[in-house]
Coordinates of C-alpha atoms in Angstrom, one line a residue:
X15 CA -1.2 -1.7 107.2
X16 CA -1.7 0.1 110.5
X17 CA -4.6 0.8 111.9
X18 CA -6.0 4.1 111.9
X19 CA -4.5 6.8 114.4
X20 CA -7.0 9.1 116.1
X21 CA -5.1 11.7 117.2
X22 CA -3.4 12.1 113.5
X23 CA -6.9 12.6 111.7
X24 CA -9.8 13.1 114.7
X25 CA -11.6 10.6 112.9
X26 CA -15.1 12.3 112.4
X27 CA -15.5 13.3 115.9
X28 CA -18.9 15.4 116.0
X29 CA -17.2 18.7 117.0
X30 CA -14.5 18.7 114.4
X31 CA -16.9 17.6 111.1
X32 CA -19.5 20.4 112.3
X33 CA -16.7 23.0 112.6
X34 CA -15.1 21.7 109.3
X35 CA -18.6 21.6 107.2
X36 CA -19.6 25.1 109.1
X37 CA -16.3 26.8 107.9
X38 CA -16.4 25.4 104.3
X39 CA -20.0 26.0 103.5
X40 CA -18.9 30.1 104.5
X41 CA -16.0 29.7 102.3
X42 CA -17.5 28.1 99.4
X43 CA -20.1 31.6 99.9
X44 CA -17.0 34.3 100.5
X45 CA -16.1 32.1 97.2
X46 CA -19.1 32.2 94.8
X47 CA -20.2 35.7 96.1
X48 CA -16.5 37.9 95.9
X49 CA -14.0 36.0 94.4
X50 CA -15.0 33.4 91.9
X51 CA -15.3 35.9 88.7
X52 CA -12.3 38.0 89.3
X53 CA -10.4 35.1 89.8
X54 CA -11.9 33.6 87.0
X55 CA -10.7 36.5 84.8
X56 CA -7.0 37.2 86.4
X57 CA -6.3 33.4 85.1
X58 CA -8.1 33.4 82.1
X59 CA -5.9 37.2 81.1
X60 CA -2.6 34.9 83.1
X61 CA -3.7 31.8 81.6
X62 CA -1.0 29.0 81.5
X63 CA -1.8 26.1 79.7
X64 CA 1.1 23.9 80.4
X65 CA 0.5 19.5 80.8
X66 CA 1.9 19.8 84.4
X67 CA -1.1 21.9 84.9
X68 CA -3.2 19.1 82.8
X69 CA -1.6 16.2 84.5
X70 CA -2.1 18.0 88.3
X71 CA -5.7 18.4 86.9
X72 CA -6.2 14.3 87.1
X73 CA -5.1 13.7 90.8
X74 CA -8.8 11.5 91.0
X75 CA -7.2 9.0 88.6
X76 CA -4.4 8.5 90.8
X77 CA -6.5 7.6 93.6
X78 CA -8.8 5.4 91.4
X79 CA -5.6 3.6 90.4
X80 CA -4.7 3.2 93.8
X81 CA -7.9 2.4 95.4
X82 CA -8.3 -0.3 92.6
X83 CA -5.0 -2.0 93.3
X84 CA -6.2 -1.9 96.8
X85 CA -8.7 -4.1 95.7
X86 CA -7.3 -7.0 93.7
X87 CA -4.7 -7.1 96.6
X88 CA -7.8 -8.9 98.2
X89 CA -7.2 -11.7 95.7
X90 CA -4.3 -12.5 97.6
X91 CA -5.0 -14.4 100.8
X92 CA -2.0 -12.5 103.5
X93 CA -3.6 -8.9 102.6
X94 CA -7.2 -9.5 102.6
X95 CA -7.4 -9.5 106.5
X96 CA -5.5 -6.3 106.3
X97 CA -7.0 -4.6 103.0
X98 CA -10.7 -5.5 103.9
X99 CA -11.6 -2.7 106.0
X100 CA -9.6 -0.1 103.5
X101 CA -11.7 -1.5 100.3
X102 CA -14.9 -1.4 102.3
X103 CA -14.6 1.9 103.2
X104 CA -13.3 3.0 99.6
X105 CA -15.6 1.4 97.8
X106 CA -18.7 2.9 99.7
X107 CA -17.3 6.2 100.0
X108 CA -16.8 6.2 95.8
X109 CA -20.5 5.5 95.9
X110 CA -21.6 8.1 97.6
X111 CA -18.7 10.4 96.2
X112 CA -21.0 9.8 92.9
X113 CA -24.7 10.2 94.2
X114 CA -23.2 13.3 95.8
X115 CA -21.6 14.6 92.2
X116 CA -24.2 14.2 90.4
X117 CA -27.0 15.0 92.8
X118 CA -25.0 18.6 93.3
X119 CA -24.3 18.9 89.8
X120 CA -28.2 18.8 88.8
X121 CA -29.7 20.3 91.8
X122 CA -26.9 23.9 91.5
X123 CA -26.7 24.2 87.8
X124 CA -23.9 26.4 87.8
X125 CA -22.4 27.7 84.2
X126 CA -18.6 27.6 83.7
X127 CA -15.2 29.4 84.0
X128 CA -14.4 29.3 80.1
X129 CA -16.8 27.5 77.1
X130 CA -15.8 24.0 76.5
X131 CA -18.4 22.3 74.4
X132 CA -21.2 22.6 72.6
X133 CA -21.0 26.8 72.8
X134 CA -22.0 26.2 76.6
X135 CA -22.6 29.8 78.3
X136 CA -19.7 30.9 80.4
X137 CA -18.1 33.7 82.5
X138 CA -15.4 34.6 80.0
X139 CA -16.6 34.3 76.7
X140 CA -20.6 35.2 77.2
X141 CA -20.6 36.8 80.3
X142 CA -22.7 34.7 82.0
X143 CA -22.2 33.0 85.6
X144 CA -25.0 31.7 87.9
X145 CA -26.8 29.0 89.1
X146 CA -29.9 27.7 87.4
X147 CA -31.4 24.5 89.6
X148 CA -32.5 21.7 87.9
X149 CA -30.8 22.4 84.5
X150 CA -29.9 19.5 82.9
X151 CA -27.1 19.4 80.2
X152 CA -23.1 20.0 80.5
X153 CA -23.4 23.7 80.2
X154 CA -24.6 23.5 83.4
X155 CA -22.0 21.5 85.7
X156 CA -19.6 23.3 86.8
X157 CA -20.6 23.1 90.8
X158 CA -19.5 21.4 93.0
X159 CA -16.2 19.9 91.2
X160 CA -16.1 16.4 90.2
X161 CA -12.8 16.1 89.9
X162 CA -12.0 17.6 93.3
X163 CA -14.6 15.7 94.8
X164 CA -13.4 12.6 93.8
X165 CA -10.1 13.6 94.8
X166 CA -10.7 14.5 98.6
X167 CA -13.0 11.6 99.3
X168 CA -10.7 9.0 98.2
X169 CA -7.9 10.6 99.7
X170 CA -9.5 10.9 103.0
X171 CA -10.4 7.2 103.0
X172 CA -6.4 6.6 102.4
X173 CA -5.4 9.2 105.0
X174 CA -7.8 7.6 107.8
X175 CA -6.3 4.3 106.8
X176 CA -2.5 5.1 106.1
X177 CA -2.0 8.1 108.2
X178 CA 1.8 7.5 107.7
X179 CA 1.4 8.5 104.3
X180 CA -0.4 11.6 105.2
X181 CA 1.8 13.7 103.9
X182 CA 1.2 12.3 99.7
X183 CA -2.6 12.2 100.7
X184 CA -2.2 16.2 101.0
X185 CA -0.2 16.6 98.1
X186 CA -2.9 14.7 96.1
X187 CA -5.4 17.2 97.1
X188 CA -3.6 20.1 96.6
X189 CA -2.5 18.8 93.2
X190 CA -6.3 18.8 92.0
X191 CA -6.8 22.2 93.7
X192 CA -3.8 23.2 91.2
X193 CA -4.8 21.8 88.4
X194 CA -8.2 22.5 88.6
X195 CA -7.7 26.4 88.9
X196 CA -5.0 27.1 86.9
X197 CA -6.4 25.6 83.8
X198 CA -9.6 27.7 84.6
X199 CA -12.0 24.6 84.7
X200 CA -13.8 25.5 87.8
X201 CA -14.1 28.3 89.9
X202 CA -12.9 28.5 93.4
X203 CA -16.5 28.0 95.0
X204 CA -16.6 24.7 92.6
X205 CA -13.5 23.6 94.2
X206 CA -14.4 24.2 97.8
X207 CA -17.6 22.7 97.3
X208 CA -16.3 19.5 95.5
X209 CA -13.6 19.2 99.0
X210 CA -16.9 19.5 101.5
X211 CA -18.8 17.2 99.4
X212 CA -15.7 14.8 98.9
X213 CA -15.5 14.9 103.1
X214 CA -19.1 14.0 103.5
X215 CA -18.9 11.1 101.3
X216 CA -15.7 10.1 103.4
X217 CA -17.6 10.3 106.6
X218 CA -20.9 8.8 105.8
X219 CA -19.0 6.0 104.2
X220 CA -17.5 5.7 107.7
X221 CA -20.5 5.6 109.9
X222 CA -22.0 3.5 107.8
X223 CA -19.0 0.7 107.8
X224 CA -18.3 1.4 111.8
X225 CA -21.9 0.2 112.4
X226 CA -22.1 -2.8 114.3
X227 CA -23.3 -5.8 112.5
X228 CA -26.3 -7.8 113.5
X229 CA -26.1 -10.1 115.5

């Protein structure tokens, strides 16, 4: 495994996180404010509910997989020199990837696209999309996406890592954009803010692991 290349990902520089958080948050806004609903509805009246859509939907368990074999690799003495610094950072960054999920989850409590269980209330079939803070129950986590989230923080640890595969990093996260959207689980504000969140886990894993140790 090489190590990480700083001019292919700007590896958390100040500058470039600020600007990339700064330009999210006003999406994920633009997102909830003017789009999410009538996008909401254009796929709902469009709606194709096909299993590449399903299986796009589950890019996070493709990561898990992966980050998982990452791990028992370390079982095996010629990778664990190599893999150690990967799995550190992985294994942190799924951590935070969770406080983060369910942290937003609670503290937005945004309704859904479409119902799913338990008659939860919903854009399409009640009319009813908002944010009501500190609602518990699954009705009420639709925002940020936990899919996507999962998604993007994994495959940012992989793309820091492996910048040679950059290129089936992207596709991962696109694939969970997809999937996400076209079978109407999330609105496009969900997704957005699942990516920033799935970022921030990414980069606080890495400050954490680039610390020095004590001496």
């Amino acid at each position: 495994m090489t190590q990480p290349n700083s001019s292919t990902f700007t590896p958390f520089s100040k500058l470039t996180m600020m600007r990339f958080y700064l330009l999210m948050i006003i999406a994920t806004l633009i997102a909830v404010l003017f789009i999410d609903r009538p996008l909401a509805s254009m796929l709902y009246n469009n709606a194709y509910q096909g299993s590449y859509l399903k299986l796009l939907s589950q890019a996070p368990l493709f990561f898990q997989v992966l980050g998982l074999s990452c791990v028992l690799l370390l079982c095996l003495p010629r990778y664990r020199h190599t893999m150690l610094p990967l799995v550190k950072h992985l294994l942190l960054t799924a951590l935070f990837a969770s406080g983060l999920r369910w942290g937003g989850k609670w503290l937005f409590g945004r309704t859904w696209p479409e119902t799913w269980v338990n008659e939860n209330p919903s854009w399409i079939h009640s009319g009813v999309e908002g944010f009501y803070p500190f609602t518990q129950g699954m009705g009420y986590n639709s925002f940020p996406s936990g899919h996507t989230l999962f998604t993007v923080a994994l495959a940012c640890c992989f793309w820091y890592h492996l910048p040679q595969c950059k290129l089936l990093w992207g596709l991962g996260i696109v694939a969970v954009f997809i999937g996400q959207l076209g079978q109407n689980y999330h609105f496009l504000g969900d997704t957005l803010a699942g990516a920033t969140l799935g970022v921030l886990a990414c980069h606080l894993a890495h400050l954490i692991v680039k610390l020095p140790s004590p001496k």
